Amino acid sequence: MREVLDRIGDKWTVLVISTLGDRALRYSDLLASIPGISQRMLTLTLKALERDGLLVRQAYAEMPPRVEYELTDLGRSLQEAVLQLAQWAAGNHGAVASNRALHDRIGVGRAKSAAGGSRPAE
Amino acid sequence: MREVLDRIGDKWTVLVISTLGDRALRYSDLLASIPGISQRMLTLTLKALERDGLLVRQAYAEMPPRVEYELTDLGRSLQEAVLQLAQWAAGNHGAVASNRALHDRIGVGRAKSAAGGSRPAE
DNA sequence: CTGAATCCCATGGGATACTG
DNA sequence: CAGTATCCCATGGGATTCAG
């Protein structure tokens, strides 16, 4: 459990995994598709993922050079689990937001049930 | 997607969520059940989770004081998604470890297939 | 285009001590 | 017991620059 967190706990890892669907993407594609990520973080994240066998790096000796990254079967299996979280987020971030707003407005103590705010969507 | 990560991306949040099963736990229980967490981090994490309606805090005016934390329905729905990850970790951390070992030993470039190392378990 | 290397600062988070 | 407050350092990570 602790191990998965040292792997997933890093947000960039999750973003790369979820961005990399079933298709292979180039370095520059990933850089553009993940808003806010820096070259440094993308490179480090890709290396770590390749090291763990979650994705493979394919370099083509062309001009200009082209490098593609693609999830392995192992990586895709992790992606599925990650997608569960994404779906949860999509379905419940509204409830979370309203709970937060209520909690902040009322102050600590009385935020018991925000009109179904604490009930999951899915 | 980015929002879920600012919530899940923090390892302590995930550990608290997964530790808090269907039962309510006291502050000291959580502190003991989550190896490595500090008082500070536990407190901050609990506050954030309560704020978002993922758990409720129940204080009993006794001596000595007792405070229990329990997941809300919303929190439990998130926990299910988190458990998917935990199961993935349990089933595949071996494959990840062998991939990593192979990658480190061989050096970059040739770690193609570690005897099924890149194939998911579940 | 795909990186590697360096600089440097913000913050995450541990240790410790104090309070209700 | 259940926190809160403070100190303080390690690291995460952005910006920038250089290289193949």
Coordinates of C-alpha atoms (C1' of nucleotides) in Angstrom, one line a residue:
Chain A
M1 CA 0.0 0.0 0.0
R2 CA 2.7 2.4 0.9
E3 CA 4.5 1.4 -2.3
V4 CA 1.7 2.2 -4.6
L5 CA 1.5 5.7 -3.0
D6 CA 5.1 6.4 -3.6
R7 CA 4.2 5.7 -7.2
I8 CA 0.7 7.2 -7.5
G9 CA 1.1 9.8 -4.8
D10 CA 2.9 11.9 -7.4
K11 CA 0.3 13.8 -9.4
W12 CA 2.4 13.9 -12.6
T13 CA 2.5 10.1 -12.7
V14 CA -1.2 9.9 -12.6
L15 CA -1.7 12.6 -15.2
V16 CA 0.8 10.9 -17.6
I17 CA -0.9 7.5 -17.1
S18 CA -4.3 8.9 -17.7
T19 CA -3.3 11.1 -20.6
L20 CA -1.5 8.2 -22.3
G21 CA -4.6 6.3 -23.4
D22 CA -4.3 3.3 -25.7
R23 CA -2.3 5.3 -28.2
A24 CA 1.4 6.2 -28.2
L25 CA 2.2 9.8 -27.7
R26 CA 5.3 11.8 -28.4
Y27 CA 7.3 13.8 -25.8
S28 CA 6.0 17.1 -27.1
D29 CA 2.4 15.8 -27.3
L30 CA 2.6 14.9 -23.6
L31 CA 4.1 18.2 -22.8
A32 CA 1.3 20.0 -24.5
S33 CA -1.5 17.7 -23.3
I34 CA -0.6 18.0 -19.6
P35 CA -1.1 21.6 -18.7
G36 CA 1.3 22.8 -16.1
I37 CA 3.9 20.1 -16.4
S38 CA 7.5 21.1 -17.0
Q39 CA 10.1 19.4 -19.2
R40 CA 11.9 18.3 -16.1
M41 CA 8.9 16.7 -14.5
L42 CA 7.8 15.1 -17.7
T43 CA 11.2 13.6 -18.3
L44 CA 11.6 12.3 -14.7
T45 CA 8.1 10.9 -14.7
L46 CA 8.6 9.1 -18.0
K47 CA 11.8 7.6 -16.8
A48 CA 10.3 6.4 -13.6
L49 CA 7.4 4.8 -15.4
E50 CA 9.6 3.1 -17.9
R51 CA 11.8 1.8 -15.1
D52 CA 8.8 0.2 -13.6
G53 CA 7.7 -1.3 -16.8
L54 CA 4.5 0.7 -17.0
L55 CA 5.4 2.2 -20.3
V56 CA 7.8 1.7 -23.1
R57 CA 9.9 4.3 -24.9
Q58 CA 10.4 4.0 -28.6
A59 CA 12.9 6.2 -30.3
Y60 CA 13.0 6.7 -34.1
A61 CA 16.3 7.7 -35.6
E62 CA 14.9 10.4 -37.9
M63 CA 15.4 14.0 -38.5
P64 CA 13.9 15.6 -36.6
P65 CA 14.1 13.0 -33.9
R66 CA 10.9 11.4 -32.8
V67 CA 10.2 9.5 -29.5
E68 CA 7.0 7.8 -28.6
Y69 CA 5.8 6.6 -25.3
E70 CA 3.1 3.9 -24.9
L71 CA 1.6 2.1 -22.0
T72 CA 2.5 -1.6 -21.5
D73 CA -0.2 -4.1 -20.6
L74 CA 0.9 -3.5 -17.0
G75 CA 0.5 0.2 -17.4
R76 CA -2.9 -0.1 -18.9
S77 CA -4.1 -2.3 -16.0
L78 CA -3.0 0.5 -13.7
Q79 CA -4.7 3.0 -15.9
E80 CA -8.0 1.3 -15.4
A81 CA -7.7 1.6 -11.7
V82 CA -6.8 5.2 -12.1
L83 CA -9.8 5.8 -14.3
Q84 CA -12.0 4.6 -11.5
L85 CA -10.7 7.6 -9.5
A86 CA -11.2 9.9 -12.4
Q87 CA -14.8 8.8 -12.7
W88 CA -15.4 9.2 -9.1
A89 CA -14.0 12.7 -9.4
A90 CA -16.2 13.6 -12.3
G91 CA -19.3 12.4 -10.5
N92 CA -18.6 13.8 -7.1
H93 CA -16.4 16.8 -7.3
G94 CA -19.6 18.8 -7.3
A95 CA -20.7 17.3 -4.0
V96 CA -17.2 17.9 -2.6
A97 CA -17.3 21.5 -3.7
S98 CA -20.7 22.2 -2.1
N99 CA -19.6 20.5 1.1
R100 CA -16.6 22.7 1.2
A101 CA -18.5 25.8 0.5
L102 CA -21.0 25.0 3.2
H103 CA -18.3 24.1 5.7
D104 CA -16.5 27.3 5.0
R105 CA -19.6 29.5 5.2
I106 CA -21.2 28.0 8.3
G107 CA -18.0 27.4 10.1
V108 CA -16.8 24.2 11.7
G109 CA -19.3 22.1 13.5
R110 CA -22.6 22.2 11.8
A111 CA -22.0 21.0 8.3
K112 CA -23.9 17.8 8.7
S113 CA -25.8 17.2 5.5
A114 CA -25.6 19.5 2.5
A115 CA -28.9 18.6 0.8
G116 CA -27.4 15.2 -0.1
G117 CA -24.0 16.7 -0.4
S118 CA -22.4 13.8 1.5
R119 CA -24.1 11.2 -0.7
P120 CA -22.1 9.8 -3.6
A121 CA -23.4 10.2 -7.2
E122 CA -22.4 6.9 -8.8
Chain B
M1 CA -9.1 15.4 -13.1
R2 CA -6.7 17.9 -11.7
E3 CA -9.0 18.5 -8.8
V4 CA -9.1 14.9 -7.7
L5 CA -5.3 14.9 -7.7
D6 CA -5.0 17.8 -5.4
R7 CA -7.1 15.7 -3.1
I8 CA -5.8 12.2 -3.7
G9 CA -2.3 13.3 -4.8
D10 CA -1.5 13.6 -1.2
K11 CA -0.5 10.2 0.2
W12 CA -1.8 10.8 3.7
T13 CA -5.2 11.4 2.4
V14 CA -5.3 8.1 0.7
L15 CA -3.8 6.3 3.7
V16 CA -6.4 7.8 6.1
I17 CA -9.2 7.0 3.7
S18 CA -8.1 3.4 3.3
T19 CA -7.4 2.9 7.0
L20 CA -10.8 4.2 8.0
G21 CA -12.8 1.2 6.9
D22 CA -16.4 1.0 7.8
R23 CA -15.7 1.6 11.4
A24 CA -15.1 4.9 13.3
L25 CA -11.6 5.4 14.6
R26 CA -10.1 7.7 17.2
Y27 CA -7.4 10.1 16.6
S28 CA -4.9 8.1 18.5
D29 CA -5.9 4.9 16.6
L30 CA -5.3 6.6 13.3
L31 CA -2.0 7.9 14.5
A32 CA -0.9 4.4 15.5
S33 CA -2.5 2.6 12.5
I34 CA -0.7 4.8 9.9
P35 CA 3.0 4.2 10.3
G36 CA 5.0 7.3 9.6
I37 CA 2.3 9.9 9.9
S38 CA 2.9 12.8 12.2
Q39 CA 0.4 14.5 14.5
R40 CA 0.5 17.5 12.3
M41 CA -0.2 15.7 9.0
L42 CA -2.9 13.6 10.6
T43 CA -4.7 16.7 11.9
L44 CA -4.3 18.6 8.6
T45 CA -5.5 15.6 6.6
L46 CA -8.5 15.0 8.8
K47 CA -9.6 18.7 8.6
A48 CA -9.3 18.7 4.9
L49 CA -11.4 15.5 4.6
E50 CA -14.0 16.8 7.0
R51 CA -14.2 20.0 5.0
D52 CA -14.9 18.2 1.9
G53 CA -17.6 16.0 3.5
L54 CA -15.6 12.8 3.2
L55 CA -15.7 12.1 6.9
V56 CA -17.3 13.4 10.0
R57 CA -15.8 14.2 13.3
Q58 CA -17.6 13.2 16.4
A59 CA -16.3 14.6 19.7
Y60 CA -17.5 13.2 23.0
A61 CA -17.4 15.5 26.1
E62 CA -15.8 12.9 28.4
M63 CA -12.8 12.6 30.5
P64 CA -10.5 11.8 29.0
P65 CA -11.8 13.4 25.8
R66 CA -12.6 11.1 22.9
V67 CA -12.9 12.0 19.3
E68 CA -14.0 9.6 16.5
Y69 CA -13.7 10.0 12.8
E70 CA -15.9 8.1 10.4
L71 CA -16.3 8.1 6.6
T72 CA -19.5 9.5 5.2
D73 CA -21.2 7.8 2.3
L74 CA -19.3 10.1 0.0
G75 CA -16.1 9.1 1.7
R76 CA -16.9 5.4 1.4
S77 CA -17.6 5.8 -2.3
L78 CA -14.2 7.3 -2.7
Q79 CA -12.7 4.5 -0.6
E80 CA -14.0 1.9 -3.0
A81 CA -12.2 3.6 -5.9
V82 CA -9.1 3.8 -3.7
L83 CA -9.3 0.1 -2.9
Q84 CA -9.1 -0.6 -6.6
L85 CA -5.7 1.0 -6.6
A86 CA -4.7 -0.9 -3.5
Q87 CA -5.7 -4.2 -5.1
W88 CA -3.8 -3.3 -8.2
A89 CA -0.8 -2.6 -6.0
A90 CA -1.1 -5.9 -4.1
G91 CA -1.4 -7.8 -7.3
N92 CA 1.3 -6.1 -9.3
H93 CA 3.9 -4.6 -7.1
G94 CA 5.9 -7.8 -7.6
A95 CA 5.9 -7.3 -11.4
V96 CA 6.9 -3.6 -10.9
A97 CA 9.7 -4.6 -8.6
S98 CA 11.1 -7.2 -11.0
N99 CA 10.8 -4.8 -13.9
R100 CA 12.7 -2.2 -11.9
A101 CA 15.4 -4.6 -10.9
L102 CA 15.9 -5.8 -14.4
H103 CA 15.9 -2.3 -15.8
D104 CA 18.5 -1.2 -13.2
R105 CA 20.7 -4.3 -13.7
I106 CA 20.7 -4.4 -17.5
G107 CA 20.8 -0.7 -18.0
V108 CA 18.5 1.5 -20.1
G109 CA 17.4 0.2 -23.4
R110 CA 16.9 -3.6 -23.3
A111 CA 14.4 -4.2 -20.6
K112 CA 11.7 -5.4 -23.0
S113 CA 9.9 -8.3 -21.3
A114 CA 10.8 -9.6 -17.8
A115 CA 9.3 -13.1 -18.0
G116 CA 5.9 -11.6 -18.1
G117 CA 7.0 -8.8 -16.0
S118 CA 5.0 -6.3 -18.0
R119 CA 1.8 -8.3 -17.8
P120 CA -0.7 -7.4 -15.2
A121 CA -1.8 -10.0 -12.6
E122 CA -5.5 -9.3 -12.2
Chain C
dC1 C1' 12.6 17.7 -31.3
dT2 C1' 14.1 15.4 -27.1
dG3 C1' 16.2 15.7 -23.6
dA4 C1' 20.2 16.7 -19.6
dA5 C1' 22.1 20.0 -16.3
dT6 C1' 22.1 23.8 -13.2
dC7 C1' 20.1 27.3 -10.2
dC8 C1' 17.1 28.4 -6.8
dC9 C1' 13.0 29.1 -4.2
dA10 C1' 8.5 27.6 -2.3
dT11 C1' 6.4 24.2 0.5
dG12 C1' 5.7 19.9 2.6
dG13 C1' 6.3 17.9 6.4
dG14 C1' 9.1 16.0 10.7
dA15 C1' 10.5 17.1 15.6
dT16 C1' 9.5 19.2 19.6
dA17 C1' 7.1 21.7 23.0
dC18 C1' 2.9 23.6 24.8
dT19 C1' -2.5 23.8 25.8
dG20 C1' -7.5 22.5 26.9
Chain D
dC1 C1' -6.4 12.3 24.9
dA2 C1' -6.5 15.5 21.2
dG3 C1' -4.9 18.7 19.3
dT4 C1' -2.0 23.6 18.3
dA5 C1' 2.1 26.3 17.5
dT6 C1' 6.8 26.9 16.2
dC7 C1' 11.1 25.9 14.2
dC8 C1' 13.6 24.3 10.4
dC9 C1' 15.3 21.5 6.9
dA10 C1' 14.8 18.4 3.0
dT11 C1' 12.7 18.0 -1.5
dG12 C1' 9.8 19.0 -5.2
dG13 C1' 9.6 21.3 -8.9
dG14 C1' 9.7 25.7 -12.0
dA15 C1' 12.8 28.5 -15.1
dT16 C1' 16.5 28.7 -17.8
dT17 C1' 20.3 27.1 -20.4
dC18 C1' 23.0 23.8 -23.0
dA19 C1' 23.5 19.5 -26.0
dG20 C1' 22.6 15.6 -29.4

